[in-house]
Amino acid sequence: MPKANVGSGTAVTGDHDGEAKLEVDISAGQKMLSAVSGSLLTSLLVTPLDVVRVRLQSQPKTSSLLRRTSSSLPSFSSLPPSVGVTTCCREVFWVNNTSPVCLAPGPTLTTSVDSVASSATECAVDETRRNTYNSTLDGLRKIARNEGFSSLWRGLSPTLVMAIPANVIYFTGYDILRYNKRSPVNRAIPDAYAPLLAGSVARVAAASVISPIEMFRTRMQAAPSGTSGVGVFKDTLKGLIKLVHAQGYTSLWRGLTLTMWRDVPFSGIYWWGYEAGRNRLTDLRYPSNGHDRSPSPSRKDENHTATFVDSFLAGATSGAVASIVTTPFDVGKTRQQVLEHDDHKKTPTRTDKAALRPEERSMPRFLYHIWHTEGTAGLFRGWAARCLKVAPACAIMISSYEIGKKMARNMNERRADEG
């Protein structure tokens, strides 16, 4: 039975029994609202894992860090004789703005310089080990213990500012590219490959818009301990202002190329895996009976429980696989964005490229440098934290988004029935 228009976004079709059935679509605004609700929930739950991921990826190798700390301690010969250094202190101060050492009253007024220097070395090394994270759980434990439980949500404000517009553009854009009849992806690309292209294009648009906010968040999360949340916010903002004065506004998009290398393949892999996973779970939910296989219902006809479970499982699995594959690009992006620049340094010319720091090189050369100096482990540093963050984030976001759309569709159908 052909469709007959009954209103905007509403059509009447005939089922196999000849009964009329309303098909009501949802508006772009309702899709955006679903994306916003998912963004809020996801950001609150996974930000601690993102903080640990940034710390793991931005910290130098432990061995070189300890050597540098031990060899760069300042001279203590000019310190007052009443000041000593202990290894059990808890606060870090800066002496001559060169290296972190722990200062505390000495036991006597005749503390020798040698004993002070020896204690200083032990204290600095101990402080370095305290701020070195060996795993995701170790990072969560040390940050909560040394900086306070609330530090695990450092960068939540820019995360929310970034996640809401990014997910609105990303998910709404994907739906339009994937399912709108006027979309070139829907018309020209085979259904098996449409999720790859639609997800990639939607991610390019979203990443371009929120790249400066992501840099601000990454720098906040990479900030060391010993500073309050307000202090970290101000210091990060001042650092970005200096960066803009030195290198222009385009410097706020530093790491965008690496972000594209990470997010575009991630989105393609994720949406392709998600669509395939959802279809597979639907087939398993409605198995065939002998040679007569009953048709699987449309996703629009599933109940809320089936929609939540299937989208959650498919999103978590596909997100985990995509996150592991693209971890090297995430490592490169993080290190490039947390790089501190000289205030007076200008954009390097062609003759200066030999003196560039590794983080200032092109993406392939920088990743090759990481592999050459740190091995494969360096490229995949923080993969566990990234996977533990991305998998539940994808699962929560997509299931919230799908449930939100389903609730909106049901509401629209009731309104259409009443009208």
PDB file of C-alpha atoms in Angstrom, residues 223-349:
ATOM      1  CA  ALA A 223      48.482  19.943  35.055  1.00  0.00           C
ATOM      2  CA  PRO A 224      50.558  18.539  37.950  1.00  0.00           C
ATOM      3  CA  SER A 225      49.398  18.321  41.533  1.00  0.00           C
ATOM      4  CA  GLY A 226      49.805  21.059  44.098  1.00  0.00           C
ATOM      5  CA  THR A 227      47.435  23.583  42.491  1.00  0.00           C
ATOM      6  CA  SER A 228      43.786  24.207  43.224  1.00  0.00           C
ATOM      7  CA  GLY A 229      41.140  23.783  40.563  1.00  0.00           C
ATOM      8  CA  VAL A 230      40.717  27.546  40.166  1.00  0.00           C
ATOM      9  CA  GLY A 231      44.482  27.969  39.938  1.00  0.00           C
ATOM     10  CA  VAL A 232      44.777  25.308  37.251  1.00  0.00           C
ATOM     11  CA  PHE A 233      41.993  26.978  35.259  1.00  0.00           C
ATOM     12  CA  LYS A 234      43.692  30.387  35.426  1.00  0.00           C
ATOM     13  CA  ASP A 235      47.154  29.012  34.640  1.00  0.00           C
ATOM     14  CA  THR A 236      45.830  27.053  31.672  1.00  0.00           C
ATOM     15  CA  LEU A 237      43.986  30.086  30.340  1.00  0.00           C
ATOM     16  CA  LYS A 238      47.110  32.264  30.701  1.00  0.00           C
ATOM     17  CA  GLY A 239      49.162  29.627  28.896  1.00  0.00           C
ATOM     18  CA  LEU A 240      46.776  29.573  25.945  1.00  0.00           C
ATOM     19  CA  ILE A 241      46.721  33.381  25.782  1.00  0.00           C
ATOM     20  CA  LYS A 242      50.530  33.436  25.614  1.00  0.00           C
ATOM     21  CA  LEU A 243      50.405  30.756  22.938  1.00  0.00           C
ATOM     22  CA  VAL A 244      47.994  32.833  20.837  1.00  0.00           C
ATOM     23  CA  HIS A 245      50.151  35.963  21.222  1.00  0.00           C
ATOM     24  CA  ALA A 246      53.247  34.057  20.163  1.00  0.00           C
ATOM     25  CA  GLN A 247      51.866  31.951  17.308  1.00  0.00           C
ATOM     26  CA  GLY A 248      48.443  33.282  16.403  1.00  0.00           C
ATOM     27  CA  TYR A 249      44.927  31.941  16.734  1.00  0.00           C
ATOM     28  CA  THR A 250      45.639  28.970  14.488  1.00  0.00           C
ATOM     29  CA  SER A 251      47.792  27.545  17.296  1.00  0.00           C
ATOM     30  CA  LEU A 252      44.544  26.722  19.134  1.00  0.00           C
ATOM     31  CA  TRP A 253      43.975  24.056  16.504  1.00  0.00           C
ATOM     32  CA  ARG A 254      47.362  22.444  17.201  1.00  0.00           C
ATOM     33  CA  GLY A 255      46.902  18.720  17.190  1.00  0.00           C
ATOM     34  CA  LEU A 256      43.818  18.907  14.958  1.00  0.00           C
ATOM     35  CA  THR A 257      45.586  16.839  12.316  1.00  0.00           C
ATOM     36  CA  LEU A 258      46.398  14.202  14.913  1.00  0.00           C
ATOM     37  CA  THR A 259      42.853  14.472  16.226  1.00  0.00           C
ATOM     38  CA  MET A 260      41.577  13.783  12.719  1.00  0.00           C
ATOM     39  CA  TRP A 261      43.946  10.848  12.351  1.00  0.00           C
ATOM     40  CA  ARG A 262      42.574   9.495  15.618  1.00  0.00           C
ATOM     41  CA  ASP A 263      38.895  10.391  15.453  1.00  0.00           C
ATOM     42  CA  VAL A 264      38.101   9.877  11.778  1.00  0.00           C
ATOM     43  CA  PRO A 265      39.200   6.214  11.625  1.00  0.00           C
ATOM     44  CA  PHE A 266      37.814   5.714  15.122  1.00  0.00           C
ATOM     45  CA  SER A 267      34.391   6.939  14.046  1.00  0.00           C
ATOM     46  CA  GLY A 268      34.423   4.886  10.874  1.00  0.00           C
ATOM     47  CA  ILE A 269      35.379   1.716  12.737  1.00  0.00           C
ATOM     48  CA  TYR A 270      32.986   2.482  15.576  1.00  0.00           C
ATOM     49  CA  TRP A 271      29.859   3.083  13.482  1.00  0.00           C
ATOM     50  CA  TRP A 272      30.589   0.187  11.155  1.00  0.00           C
ATOM     51  CA  GLY A 273      31.052  -2.113  14.161  1.00  0.00           C
ATOM     52  CA  TYR A 274      28.043  -0.679  15.966  1.00  0.00           C
ATOM     53  CA  GLU A 275      25.648  -1.146  13.046  1.00  0.00           C
ATOM     54  CA  ALA A 276      26.944  -4.667  12.412  1.00  0.00           C
ATOM     55  CA  GLY A 277      26.725  -5.488  16.118  1.00  0.00           C
ATOM     56  CA  ARG A 278      23.180  -4.188  16.447  1.00  0.00           C
ATOM     57  CA  ASN A 279      22.065  -6.219  13.442  1.00  0.00           C
ATOM     58  CA  ARG A 280      23.759  -9.326  14.803  1.00  0.00           C
ATOM     59  CA  LEU A 281      22.167  -8.929  18.228  1.00  0.00           C
ATOM     60  CA  THR A 282      18.757  -8.471  16.608  1.00  0.00           C
ATOM     61  CA  ASP A 283      19.256 -11.688  14.650  1.00  0.00           C
ATOM     62  CA  LEU A 284      20.229 -13.522  17.834  1.00  0.00           C
ATOM     63  CA  ARG A 285      17.224 -12.137  19.661  1.00  0.00           C
ATOM     64  CA  TYR A 286      14.850 -13.477  17.015  1.00  0.00           C
ATOM     65  CA  PRO A 287      16.405 -16.798  15.877  1.00  0.00           C
ATOM     66  CA  SER A 288      15.104 -18.776  12.928  1.00  0.00           C
ATOM     67  CA  ASN A 289      12.692 -21.653  13.463  1.00  0.00           C
ATOM     68  CA  GLY A 290      13.705 -24.471  11.140  1.00  0.00           C
ATOM     69  CA  HIS A 291      13.554 -23.401   7.496  1.00  0.00           C
ATOM     70  CA  ASP A 292      10.839 -20.853   8.127  1.00  0.00           C
ATOM     71  CA  ARG A 293      12.525 -17.792   9.552  1.00  0.00           C
ATOM     72  CA  SER A 294      10.184 -15.186  10.940  1.00  0.00           C
ATOM     73  CA  PRO A 295      11.180 -11.625   9.978  1.00  0.00           C
ATOM     74  CA  SER A 296      13.005  -9.581  12.595  1.00  0.00           C
ATOM     75  CA  PRO A 297      11.104  -6.521  13.745  1.00  0.00           C
ATOM     76  CA  SER A 298      12.351  -3.057  12.928  1.00  0.00           C
ATOM     77  CA  ARG A 299      14.417  -1.271  15.588  1.00  0.00           C
ATOM     78  CA  LYS A 300      11.536   1.181  15.842  1.00  0.00           C
ATOM     79  CA  ASP A 301       9.301  -1.679  17.025  1.00  0.00           C
ATOM     80  CA  GLU A 302      11.669  -2.940  19.754  1.00  0.00           C
ATOM     81  CA  ASN A 303      10.809  -2.300  23.373  1.00  0.00           C
ATOM     82  CA  HIS A 304      12.948  -0.018  25.528  1.00  0.00           C
ATOM     83  CA  THR A 305      14.799  -2.874  27.218  1.00  0.00           C
ATOM     84  CA  ALA A 306      15.869  -4.472  23.948  1.00  0.00           C
ATOM     85  CA  THR A 307      16.949  -1.115  22.540  1.00  0.00           C
ATOM     86  CA  PHE A 308      19.028  -0.308  25.627  1.00  0.00           C
ATOM     87  CA  VAL A 309      20.715  -3.707  25.933  1.00  0.00           C
ATOM     88  CA  ASP A 310      21.528  -4.088  22.238  1.00  0.00           C
ATOM     89  CA  SER A 311      22.824  -0.544  21.786  1.00  0.00           C
ATOM     90  CA  PHE A 312      24.848  -0.715  25.032  1.00  0.00           C
ATOM     91  CA  LEU A 313      26.576  -3.982  24.126  1.00  0.00           C
ATOM     92  CA  ALA A 314      27.205  -3.043  20.510  1.00  0.00           C
ATOM     93  CA  GLY A 315      28.493   0.402  21.477  1.00  0.00           C
ATOM     94  CA  ALA A 316      30.847  -0.902  24.175  1.00  0.00           C
ATOM     95  CA  THR A 317      32.343  -3.625  21.979  1.00  0.00           C
ATOM     96  CA  SER A 318      32.803  -1.467  18.910  1.00  0.00           C
ATOM     97  CA  GLY A 319      34.165   1.427  20.979  1.00  0.00           C
ATOM     98  CA  ALA A 320      36.742  -0.786  22.699  1.00  0.00           C
ATOM     99  CA  VAL A 321      38.086  -2.148  19.416  1.00  0.00           C
ATOM    100  CA  ALA A 322      38.229   1.277  17.773  1.00  0.00           C
ATOM    101  CA  SER A 323      39.939   2.850  20.803  1.00  0.00           C
ATOM    102  CA  ILE A 324      42.749   0.290  20.870  1.00  0.00           C
ATOM    103  CA  VAL A 325      43.417   0.589  17.141  1.00  0.00           C
ATOM    104  CA  THR A 326      43.683   4.390  17.265  1.00  0.00           C
ATOM    105  CA  THR A 327      45.627   4.741  20.551  1.00  0.00           C
ATOM    106  CA  PRO A 328      48.949   5.773  18.888  1.00  0.00           C
ATOM    107  CA  PHE A 329      47.289   8.832  17.384  1.00  0.00           C
ATOM    108  CA  ASP A 330      45.748   9.668  20.749  1.00  0.00           C
ATOM    109  CA  VAL A 331      49.197   9.539  22.374  1.00  0.00           C
ATOM    110  CA  GLY A 332      50.616  11.865  19.737  1.00  0.00           C
ATOM    111  CA  LYS A 333      47.714  14.292  20.026  1.00  0.00           C
ATOM    112  CA  THR A 334      47.976  14.489  23.810  1.00  0.00           C
ATOM    113  CA  ARG A 335      51.712  15.146  23.843  1.00  0.00           C
ATOM    114  CA  GLN A 336      51.447  17.774  21.141  1.00  0.00           C
ATOM    115  CA  GLN A 337      48.675  19.654  22.907  1.00  0.00           C
ATOM    116  CA  VAL A 338      50.356  19.754  26.332  1.00  0.00           C
ATOM    117  CA  LEU A 339      53.645  20.994  24.876  1.00  0.00           C
ATOM    118  CA  GLU A 340      54.808  24.248  26.449  1.00  0.00           C
ATOM    119  CA  HIS A 341      56.162  26.837  24.020  1.00  0.00           C
ATOM    120  CA  ASP A 342      58.591  29.687  24.504  1.00  0.00           C
ATOM    121  CA  ASP A 343      56.645  32.945  24.629  1.00  0.00           C
ATOM    122  CA  HIS A 344      59.022  34.615  22.179  1.00  0.00           C
ATOM    123  CA  LYS A 345      59.278  31.706  19.787  1.00  0.00           C
ATOM    124  CA  LYS A 346      57.798  32.300  16.369  1.00  0.00           C
ATOM    125  CA  THR A 347      56.567  29.833  13.829  1.00  0.00           C
ATOM    126  CA  PRO A 348      59.688  27.998  12.598  1.00  0.00           C
ATOM    127  CA  THR A 349      60.951  28.580   9.067  1.00  0.00           C
TER     128      THR A 349
END
